[in-house]
Amino acid sequence: MFPTTQAQIYLEGLRGQFQADGFRSFRTFNFEEYRGAAREPLGTLEVLNDETLMPECGRELVVEQFCQVILLPLVGAIEVEEKGREPRFINSGEVLFLLASPDKHYTITNPYPDEAINYLQIRINDSQFLSTPMSSSGITVPFDLSEKNVLLPVRGYNGSSAHLFIGQYDGRAEGIFSSETADHNAFIFVIEGAFEVQNRLLERRDGLVLGNAETVEFEALSHGAILLVIDL
C-alpha cells in the first residue's frame, strides 16, 4: 500500500510581516499573527524569512538557541559579521551555512550605497547535530544557475537534517525530486516565476509542504523560474 502524501500550501500573501527602519521581513513560519498548527515550525525547519535591507543598512541576527542559520542572497550580496571576526561577503550564487549561538553577536549588512538587497534567512534546529563540536565560522557554498533545468544540491555541514536543492527552469520544463531519506518532508519554495508541483499551482514566494512523498514532480510555468527544495 502506498503512503498517503500530506500537503499544505503557504501562500505568499498570508506571510507575517515585520518592518523596521531600512529592513523588512516576510515570515512563512513562527510568527505571532498566525500562531497555530498552520504556521508552527515544520520539523527542524523553524524559520524561513524573505528579508530586504535598504542601502547601507544593517540588521542584527539574534538567535535564542543554538541553530543552523542558512543565508541565501537573491538580489545583490550581503555582508555577515560575527563580532570579533572579519566580515564575510556572500554574493548571489552563494549560500552561507552558519552555526549560530545565542551568546554571539552577528550583523547582516547591505554593502551597497544605493541599491536594496533581498535574501532568504532559514533556520534549522539540529539539536543533536549541533552538540558535536564544529567550526562556527560558517561555510560558503557556491552554485551555478546557468546550468538550467536541473536541481542542484547545495551541501553545507555534514550530518545536518536539512538538505538544500535549487534550480532554474525554462518554461514548460519538467523535473522530479527524489528524497535521500525515508519518512521525509519536503518544503518547496518558489523564488521566481511559477510552478505546478504535484498538481498544485505555486507562484512567486509561495511555499508547499509535502510529507511522505517518495518523489515530487513539477513543471515550470514561466521562463527563468527558480525553485528551492528543502529536504527534511
PDB file of C-alpha atoms in Angstrom:
ATOM      1  CA  MET A   1       0.000   0.000   0.000  1.00  0.00           C
ATOM      2  CA  PHE A   2       1.397   3.403  -0.992  1.00  0.00           C
ATOM      3  CA  PRO A   3       1.817   6.037   1.771  1.00  0.00           C
ATOM      4  CA  THR A   4      -0.599   8.956   1.769  1.00  0.00           C
ATOM      5  CA  THR A   5       1.029  12.201   0.694  1.00  0.00           C
ATOM      6  CA  GLN A   6       0.305  15.088   3.063  1.00  0.00           C
ATOM      7  CA  ALA A   7       0.307  18.573   1.571  1.00  0.00           C
ATOM      8  CA  GLN A   8      -0.101  22.140   2.761  1.00  0.00           C
ATOM      9  CA  ILE A   9       0.326  25.368   0.792  1.00  0.00           C
ATOM     10  CA  TYR A  10       1.848  28.500   2.353  1.00  0.00           C
ATOM     11  CA  LEU A  11       0.673  31.424   0.244  1.00  0.00           C
ATOM     12  CA  GLU A  12       2.893  34.463  -0.244  1.00  0.00           C
ATOM     13  CA  GLY A  13       0.091  36.824   0.752  1.00  0.00           C
ATOM     14  CA  LEU A  14      -0.502  35.142   4.129  1.00  0.00           C
ATOM     15  CA  ARG A  15       3.011  35.509   5.473  1.00  0.00           C
ATOM     16  CA  GLY A  16       3.690  37.512   8.610  1.00  0.00           C
ATOM     17  CA  GLN A  17       5.379  40.875   8.126  1.00  0.00           C
ATOM     18  CA  PHE A  18       7.860  42.719  10.311  1.00  0.00           C
ATOM     19  CA  GLN A  19       9.237  46.137   9.420  1.00  0.00           C
ATOM     20  CA  ALA A  20      11.831  48.451  10.955  1.00  0.00           C
ATOM     21  CA  ASP A  21      13.992  51.309   9.660  1.00  0.00           C
ATOM     22  CA  GLY A  22      15.663  50.087   6.482  1.00  0.00           C
ATOM     23  CA  PHE A  23      14.508  46.497   6.997  1.00  0.00           C
ATOM     24  CA  ARG A  24      11.515  44.341   6.047  1.00  0.00           C
ATOM     25  CA  SER A  25      10.872  40.659   6.704  1.00  0.00           C
ATOM     26  CA  PHE A  26       8.128  38.372   5.374  1.00  0.00           C
ATOM     27  CA  ARG A  27       7.882  35.283   7.563  1.00  0.00           C
ATOM     28  CA  THR A  28       6.473  31.931   6.490  1.00  0.00           C
ATOM     29  CA  PHE A  29       6.709  30.231   9.907  1.00  0.00           C
ATOM     30  CA  ASN A  30       6.636  31.025  13.585  1.00  0.00           C
ATOM     31  CA  PHE A  31       5.132  34.487  13.862  1.00  0.00           C
ATOM     32  CA  GLU A  32       2.599  35.888  16.308  1.00  0.00           C
ATOM     33  CA  GLU A  33      -0.249  36.773  13.957  1.00  0.00           C
ATOM     34  CA  TYR A  34      -0.747  33.166  12.846  1.00  0.00           C
ATOM     35  CA  ARG A  35       0.135  31.097  15.912  1.00  0.00           C
ATOM     36  CA  GLY A  36      -1.272  27.602  15.489  1.00  0.00           C
ATOM     37  CA  ALA A  37      -0.639  24.372  13.640  1.00  0.00           C
ATOM     38  CA  ALA A  38      -0.664  26.013  10.204  1.00  0.00           C
ATOM     39  CA  ARG A  39       2.245  28.321  10.994  1.00  0.00           C
ATOM     40  CA  GLU A  40       4.284  26.381  13.516  1.00  0.00           C
ATOM     41  CA  PRO A  41       7.802  25.229  12.571  1.00  0.00           C
ATOM     42  CA  LEU A  42       7.979  22.281  10.172  1.00  0.00           C
ATOM     43  CA  GLY A  43      10.081  19.664  11.939  1.00  0.00           C
ATOM     44  CA  THR A  44      13.586  21.061  12.200  1.00  0.00           C
ATOM     45  CA  LEU A  45      12.758  23.913   9.791  1.00  0.00           C
ATOM     46  CA  GLU A  46      11.938  26.712  12.252  1.00  0.00           C
ATOM     47  CA  VAL A  47      12.308  29.882  10.201  1.00  0.00           C
ATOM     48  CA  LEU A  48      12.038  30.853   6.552  1.00  0.00           C
ATOM     49  CA  ASN A  49      12.159  34.634   6.222  1.00  0.00           C
ATOM     50  CA  ASP A  50      12.197  36.638   2.988  1.00  0.00           C
ATOM     51  CA  GLU A  51      14.154  39.747   4.018  1.00  0.00           C
ATOM     52  CA  THR A  52      15.059  43.070   2.408  1.00  0.00           C
ATOM     53  CA  LEU A  53      17.683  45.584   3.550  1.00  0.00           C
ATOM     54  CA  MET A  54      17.834  49.119   2.194  1.00  0.00           C
ATOM     55  CA  PRO A  55      21.175  50.662   1.067  1.00  0.00           C
ATOM     56  CA  GLU A  56      23.937  50.572   3.712  1.00  0.00           C
ATOM     57  CA  CYS A  57      21.512  49.343   6.381  1.00  0.00           C
ATOM     58  CA  GLY A  58      22.278  46.542   8.806  1.00  0.00           C
ATOM     59  CA  ARG A  59      20.252  44.131  10.903  1.00  0.00           C
ATOM     60  CA  GLU A  60      21.366  42.244  13.991  1.00  0.00           C
ATOM     61  CA  LEU A  61      20.913  38.489  13.770  1.00  0.00           C
ATOM     62  CA  VAL A  62      19.758  37.191  17.164  1.00  0.00           C
ATOM     63  CA  VAL A  63      19.080  33.516  17.920  1.00  0.00           C
ATOM     64  CA  GLU A  64      17.500  32.212  21.124  1.00  0.00           C
ATOM     65  CA  GLN A  65      19.095  28.762  20.903  1.00  0.00           C
ATOM     66  CA  PHE A  66      21.887  27.010  19.059  1.00  0.00           C
ATOM     67  CA  CYS A  67      20.790  26.533  15.461  1.00  0.00           C
ATOM     68  CA  GLN A  68      21.996  26.391  11.903  1.00  0.00           C
ATOM     69  CA  VAL A  69      21.329  29.628  10.020  1.00  0.00           C
ATOM     70  CA  ILE A  70      21.322  29.486   6.217  1.00  0.00           C
ATOM     71  CA  LEU A  71      21.575  32.781   4.294  1.00  0.00           C
ATOM     72  CA  LEU A  72      20.787  32.813   0.580  1.00  0.00           C
ATOM     73  CA  PRO A  73      21.136  36.162  -1.283  1.00  0.00           C
ATOM     74  CA  LEU A  74      18.507  36.564  -4.011  1.00  0.00           C
ATOM     75  CA  VAL A  75      19.192  40.140  -5.159  1.00  0.00           C
ATOM     76  CA  GLY A  76      22.647  41.598  -4.598  1.00  0.00           C
ATOM     77  CA  ALA A  77      25.034  40.458  -1.882  1.00  0.00           C
ATOM     78  CA  ILE A  78      25.161  40.535   1.909  1.00  0.00           C
ATOM     79  CA  GLU A  79      27.941  41.128   4.397  1.00  0.00           C
ATOM     80  CA  VAL A  80      27.806  38.966   7.530  1.00  0.00           C
ATOM     81  CA  GLU A  81      29.908  39.870  10.545  1.00  0.00           C
ATOM     82  CA  GLU A  82      30.387  37.987  13.788  1.00  0.00           C
ATOM     83  CA  LYS A  83      31.737  40.276  16.497  1.00  0.00           C
ATOM     84  CA  GLY A  84      35.488  39.782  16.765  1.00  0.00           C
ATOM     85  CA  ARG A  85      35.832  38.244  13.284  1.00  0.00           C
ATOM     86  CA  GLU A  86      36.368  39.589   9.783  1.00  0.00           C
ATOM     87  CA  PRO A  87      33.124  40.216   7.821  1.00  0.00           C
ATOM     88  CA  ARG A  88      32.138  37.634   5.219  1.00  0.00           C
ATOM     89  CA  PHE A  89      30.872  38.737   1.793  1.00  0.00           C
ATOM     90  CA  ILE A  90      28.182  36.428   0.395  1.00  0.00           C
ATOM     91  CA  ASN A  91      27.207  37.097  -3.221  1.00  0.00           C
ATOM     92  CA  SER A  92      24.277  35.935  -5.327  1.00  0.00           C
ATOM     93  CA  GLY A  93      25.053  32.376  -6.395  1.00  0.00           C
ATOM     94  CA  GLU A  94      26.390  31.523  -2.926  1.00  0.00           C
ATOM     95  CA  VAL A  95      24.878  30.202   0.313  1.00  0.00           C
ATOM     96  CA  LEU A  96      26.268  30.743   3.815  1.00  0.00           C
ATOM     97  CA  PHE A  97      25.754  27.931   6.348  1.00  0.00           C
ATOM     98  CA  LEU A  98      26.382  29.283   9.853  1.00  0.00           C
ATOM     99  CA  LEU A  99      26.264  27.557  13.243  1.00  0.00           C
ATOM    100  CA  ALA A 100      24.788  30.355  15.351  1.00  0.00           C
ATOM    101  CA  SER A 101      24.931  30.696  19.127  1.00  0.00           C
ATOM    102  CA  PRO A 102      22.818  32.862  21.490  1.00  0.00           C
ATOM    103  CA  ASP A 103      25.933  34.234  23.167  1.00  0.00           C
ATOM    104  CA  LYS A 104      27.455  35.602  19.944  1.00  0.00           C
ATOM    105  CA  HIS A 105      26.623  38.784  18.069  1.00  0.00           C
ATOM    106  CA  TYR A 106      26.033  38.749  14.307  1.00  0.00           C
ATOM    107  CA  THR A 107      25.157  41.549  11.889  1.00  0.00           C
ATOM    108  CA  ILE A 108      23.828  41.299   8.334  1.00  0.00           C
ATOM    109  CA  THR A 109      24.628  44.416   6.276  1.00  0.00           C
ATOM    110  CA  ASN A 110      23.747  45.727   2.838  1.00  0.00           C
ATOM    111  CA  PRO A 111      27.130  46.849   1.446  1.00  0.00           C
ATOM    112  CA  TYR A 112      25.680  48.845  -1.470  1.00  0.00           C
ATOM    113  CA  PRO A 113      25.322  52.661  -1.247  1.00  0.00           C
ATOM    114  CA  ASP A 114      22.218  52.953  -3.443  1.00  0.00           C
ATOM    115  CA  GLU A 115      20.621  49.518  -4.003  1.00  0.00           C
ATOM    116  CA  ALA A 116      18.329  47.400  -1.830  1.00  0.00           C
ATOM    117  CA  ILE A 117      19.159  43.720  -1.350  1.00  0.00           C
ATOM    118  CA  ASN A 118      16.945  40.675  -0.823  1.00  0.00           C
ATOM    119  CA  TYR A 119      17.871  37.366   0.786  1.00  0.00           C
ATOM    120  CA  LEU A 120      16.359  34.322   2.477  1.00  0.00           C
ATOM    121  CA  GLN A 121      17.111  33.536   6.113  1.00  0.00           C
ATOM    122  CA  ILE A 122      16.499  29.878   7.000  1.00  0.00           C
ATOM    123  CA  ARG A 123      16.956  28.402  10.478  1.00  0.00           C
ATOM    124  CA  ILE A 124      17.338  24.689  11.161  1.00  0.00           C
ATOM    125  CA  ASN A 125      17.094  23.311  14.715  1.00  0.00           C
ATOM    126  CA  ASP A 126      19.625  20.478  14.538  1.00  0.00           C
ATOM    127  CA  SER A 127      19.960  19.938  18.306  1.00  0.00           C
ATOM    128  CA  GLN A 128      21.689  16.570  18.148  1.00  0.00           C
ATOM    129  CA  PHE A 129      23.847  17.642  15.221  1.00  0.00           C
ATOM    130  CA  LEU A 130      24.867  20.874  16.959  1.00  0.00           C
ATOM    131  CA  SER A 131      26.057  19.028  20.078  1.00  0.00           C
ATOM    132  CA  THR A 132      29.081  17.875  18.070  1.00  0.00           C
ATOM    133  CA  PRO A 133      31.999  20.371  18.185  1.00  0.00           C
ATOM    134  CA  MET A 134      32.358  22.076  14.797  1.00  0.00           C
ATOM    135  CA  SER A 135      33.658  25.276  13.327  1.00  0.00           C
ATOM    136  CA  SER A 136      31.147  28.083  13.882  1.00  0.00           C
ATOM    137  CA  SER A 137      32.767  30.483  11.408  1.00  0.00           C
ATOM    138  CA  GLY A 138      30.481  29.287   8.617  1.00  0.00           C
ATOM    139  CA  ILE A 139      30.729  27.557   5.256  1.00  0.00           C
ATOM    140  CA  THR A 140      30.171  29.383   1.959  1.00  0.00           C
ATOM    141  CA  VAL A 141      28.933  27.130  -0.857  1.00  0.00           C
ATOM    142  CA  PRO A 142      28.647  28.328  -4.494  1.00  0.00           C
ATOM    143  CA  PHE A 143      26.101  27.167  -7.070  1.00  0.00           C
ATOM    144  CA  ASP A 144      25.630  27.995 -10.746  1.00  0.00           C
ATOM    145  CA  LEU A 145      22.115  28.565 -12.093  1.00  0.00           C
ATOM    146  CA  SER A 146      23.416  28.811 -15.652  1.00  0.00           C
ATOM    147  CA  GLU A 147      23.033  25.027 -15.641  1.00  0.00           C
ATOM    148  CA  LYS A 148      19.320  25.048 -16.490  1.00  0.00           C
ATOM    149  CA  ASN A 149      16.527  22.556 -15.836  1.00  0.00           C
ATOM    150  CA  VAL A 150      18.247  20.623 -13.059  1.00  0.00           C
ATOM    151  CA  LEU A 151      18.016  20.747  -9.252  1.00  0.00           C
ATOM    152  CA  LEU A 152      21.488  21.464  -7.907  1.00  0.00           C
ATOM    153  CA  PRO A 153      22.407  20.169  -4.420  1.00  0.00           C
ATOM    154  CA  VAL A 154      23.882  22.847  -2.140  1.00  0.00           C
ATOM    155  CA  ARG A 155      25.775  20.996   0.585  1.00  0.00           C
ATOM    156  CA  GLY A 156      26.533  22.581   3.957  1.00  0.00           C
ATOM    157  CA  TYR A 157      27.518  20.793   7.154  1.00  0.00           C
ATOM    158  CA  ASN A 158      27.696  17.005   7.068  1.00  0.00           C
ATOM    159  CA  GLY A 159      25.108  15.437   9.348  1.00  0.00           C
ATOM    160  CA  SER A 160      22.521  18.209   9.070  1.00  0.00           C
ATOM    161  CA  SER A 161      18.875  17.153   8.931  1.00  0.00           C
ATOM    162  CA  ALA A 162      18.150  19.646   6.125  1.00  0.00           C
ATOM    163  CA  HIS A 163      19.442  19.427   2.559  1.00  0.00           C
ATOM    164  CA  LEU A 164      19.043  22.247   0.030  1.00  0.00           C
ATOM    165  CA  PHE A 165      18.449  21.973  -3.708  1.00  0.00           C
ATOM    166  CA  ILE A 166      17.974  24.868  -6.130  1.00  0.00           C
ATOM    167  CA  GLY A 167      17.323  25.081  -9.849  1.00  0.00           C
ATOM    168  CA  GLN A 168      16.355  27.471 -12.648  1.00  0.00           C
ATOM    169  CA  TYR A 169      13.950  26.206 -15.291  1.00  0.00           C
ATOM    170  CA  ASP A 170      12.758  27.159 -18.750  1.00  0.00           C
ATOM    171  CA  GLY A 171       9.021  27.439 -19.342  1.00  0.00           C
ATOM    172  CA  ARG A 172       7.339  24.008 -19.549  1.00  0.00           C
ATOM    173  CA  ALA A 173      10.493  22.227 -18.405  1.00  0.00           C
ATOM    174  CA  GLU A 174       9.677  19.335 -16.069  1.00  0.00           C
ATOM    175  CA  GLY A 175      11.579  17.850 -13.140  1.00  0.00           C
ATOM    176  CA  ILE A 176      11.419  15.156 -10.490  1.00  0.00           C
ATOM    177  CA  PHE A 177      12.849  15.375  -6.977  1.00  0.00           C
ATOM    178  CA  SER A 178      13.526  12.191  -5.008  1.00  0.00           C
ATOM    179  CA  SER A 179      14.390  12.409  -1.314  1.00  0.00           C
ATOM    180  CA  GLU A 180      17.610  10.958   0.040  1.00  0.00           C
ATOM    181  CA  THR A 181      15.932   9.997   3.327  1.00  0.00           C
ATOM    182  CA  ALA A 182      12.928   7.907   4.335  1.00  0.00           C
ATOM    183  CA  ASP A 183       9.838   9.385   6.023  1.00  0.00           C
ATOM    184  CA  HIS A 184      10.873  12.859   4.960  1.00  0.00           C
ATOM    185  CA  ASN A 185       9.163  16.192   4.499  1.00  0.00           C
ATOM    186  CA  ALA A 186       9.963  18.374   1.518  1.00  0.00           C
ATOM    187  CA  PHE A 187       9.419  22.129   1.688  1.00  0.00           C
ATOM    188  CA  ILE A 188       9.195  23.631  -1.789  1.00  0.00           C
ATOM    189  CA  PHE A 189       9.579  27.397  -2.190  1.00  0.00           C
ATOM    190  CA  VAL A 190       9.202  29.340  -5.441  1.00  0.00           C
ATOM    191  CA  ILE A 191      11.834  32.056  -5.594  1.00  0.00           C
ATOM    192  CA  GLU A 192      10.883  33.375  -9.036  1.00  0.00           C
ATOM    193  CA  GLY A 193       8.182  32.592 -11.589  1.00  0.00           C
ATOM    194  CA  ALA A 194       5.531  29.900 -11.216  1.00  0.00           C
ATOM    195  CA  PHE A 195       5.477  26.115 -10.991  1.00  0.00           C
ATOM    196  CA  GLU A 196       2.978  23.307 -10.909  1.00  0.00           C
ATOM    197  CA  VAL A 197       4.135  20.971  -8.125  1.00  0.00           C
ATOM    198  CA  GLN A 198       2.294  17.687  -7.586  1.00  0.00           C
ATOM    199  CA  ASN A 199      -0.685  19.197  -9.481  1.00  0.00           C
ATOM    200  CA  ARG A 200      -0.689  22.337  -7.295  1.00  0.00           C
ATOM    201  CA  LEU A 201      -0.100  25.831  -8.644  1.00  0.00           C
ATOM    202  CA  LEU A 202       2.628  27.770  -6.836  1.00  0.00           C
ATOM    203  CA  GLU A 203       3.528  31.346  -7.710  1.00  0.00           C
ATOM    204  CA  ARG A 204       6.410  33.614  -6.678  1.00  0.00           C
ATOM    205  CA  ARG A 205       7.275  33.245  -2.944  1.00  0.00           C
ATOM    206  CA  ASP A 206       4.592  30.592  -2.334  1.00  0.00           C
ATOM    207  CA  GLY A 207       5.612  27.504  -0.370  1.00  0.00           C
ATOM    208  CA  LEU A 208       4.391  23.919  -0.257  1.00  0.00           C
ATOM    209  CA  VAL A 209       4.994  21.174   2.301  1.00  0.00           C
ATOM    210  CA  LEU A 210       4.814  17.596   1.089  1.00  0.00           C
ATOM    211  CA  GLY A 211       5.044  14.711   3.550  1.00  0.00           C
ATOM    212  CA  ASN A 212       5.516  11.040   2.691  1.00  0.00           C
ATOM    213  CA  ALA A 213       6.117  11.844  -0.966  1.00  0.00           C
ATOM    214  CA  GLU A 214       8.701   9.434  -2.359  1.00  0.00           C
ATOM    215  CA  THR A 215       9.077  11.647  -5.438  1.00  0.00           C
ATOM    216  CA  VAL A 216       7.985  15.199  -6.208  1.00  0.00           C
ATOM    217  CA  GLU A 217       7.034  16.043  -9.794  1.00  0.00           C
ATOM    218  CA  PHE A 218       6.990  19.634 -11.006  1.00  0.00           C
ATOM    219  CA  GLU A 219       6.762  21.747 -14.138  1.00  0.00           C
ATOM    220  CA  ALA A 220       7.886  25.335 -14.662  1.00  0.00           C
ATOM    221  CA  LEU A 221       5.111  27.589 -15.944  1.00  0.00           C
ATOM    222  CA  SER A 222       7.315  30.574 -16.774  1.00  0.00           C
ATOM    223  CA  HIS A 223      10.746  31.133 -18.255  1.00  0.00           C
ATOM    224  CA  GLY A 224      13.592  31.590 -15.774  1.00  0.00           C
ATOM    225  CA  ALA A 225      11.542  30.194 -12.881  1.00  0.00           C
ATOM    226  CA  ILE A 226      13.628  29.326  -9.799  1.00  0.00           C
ATOM    227  CA  LEU A 227      12.692  26.591  -7.316  1.00  0.00           C
ATOM    228  CA  LEU A 228      14.151  25.880  -3.868  1.00  0.00           C
ATOM    229  CA  VAL A 229      13.641  22.491  -2.204  1.00  0.00           C
ATOM    230  CA  ILE A 230      14.499  21.868   1.448  1.00  0.00           C
ATOM    231  CA  ASP A 231      14.577  18.133   2.155  1.00  0.00           C
ATOM    232  CA  LEU A 232      13.942  17.448   5.848  1.00  0.00           C
TER     233      LEU A 232
END
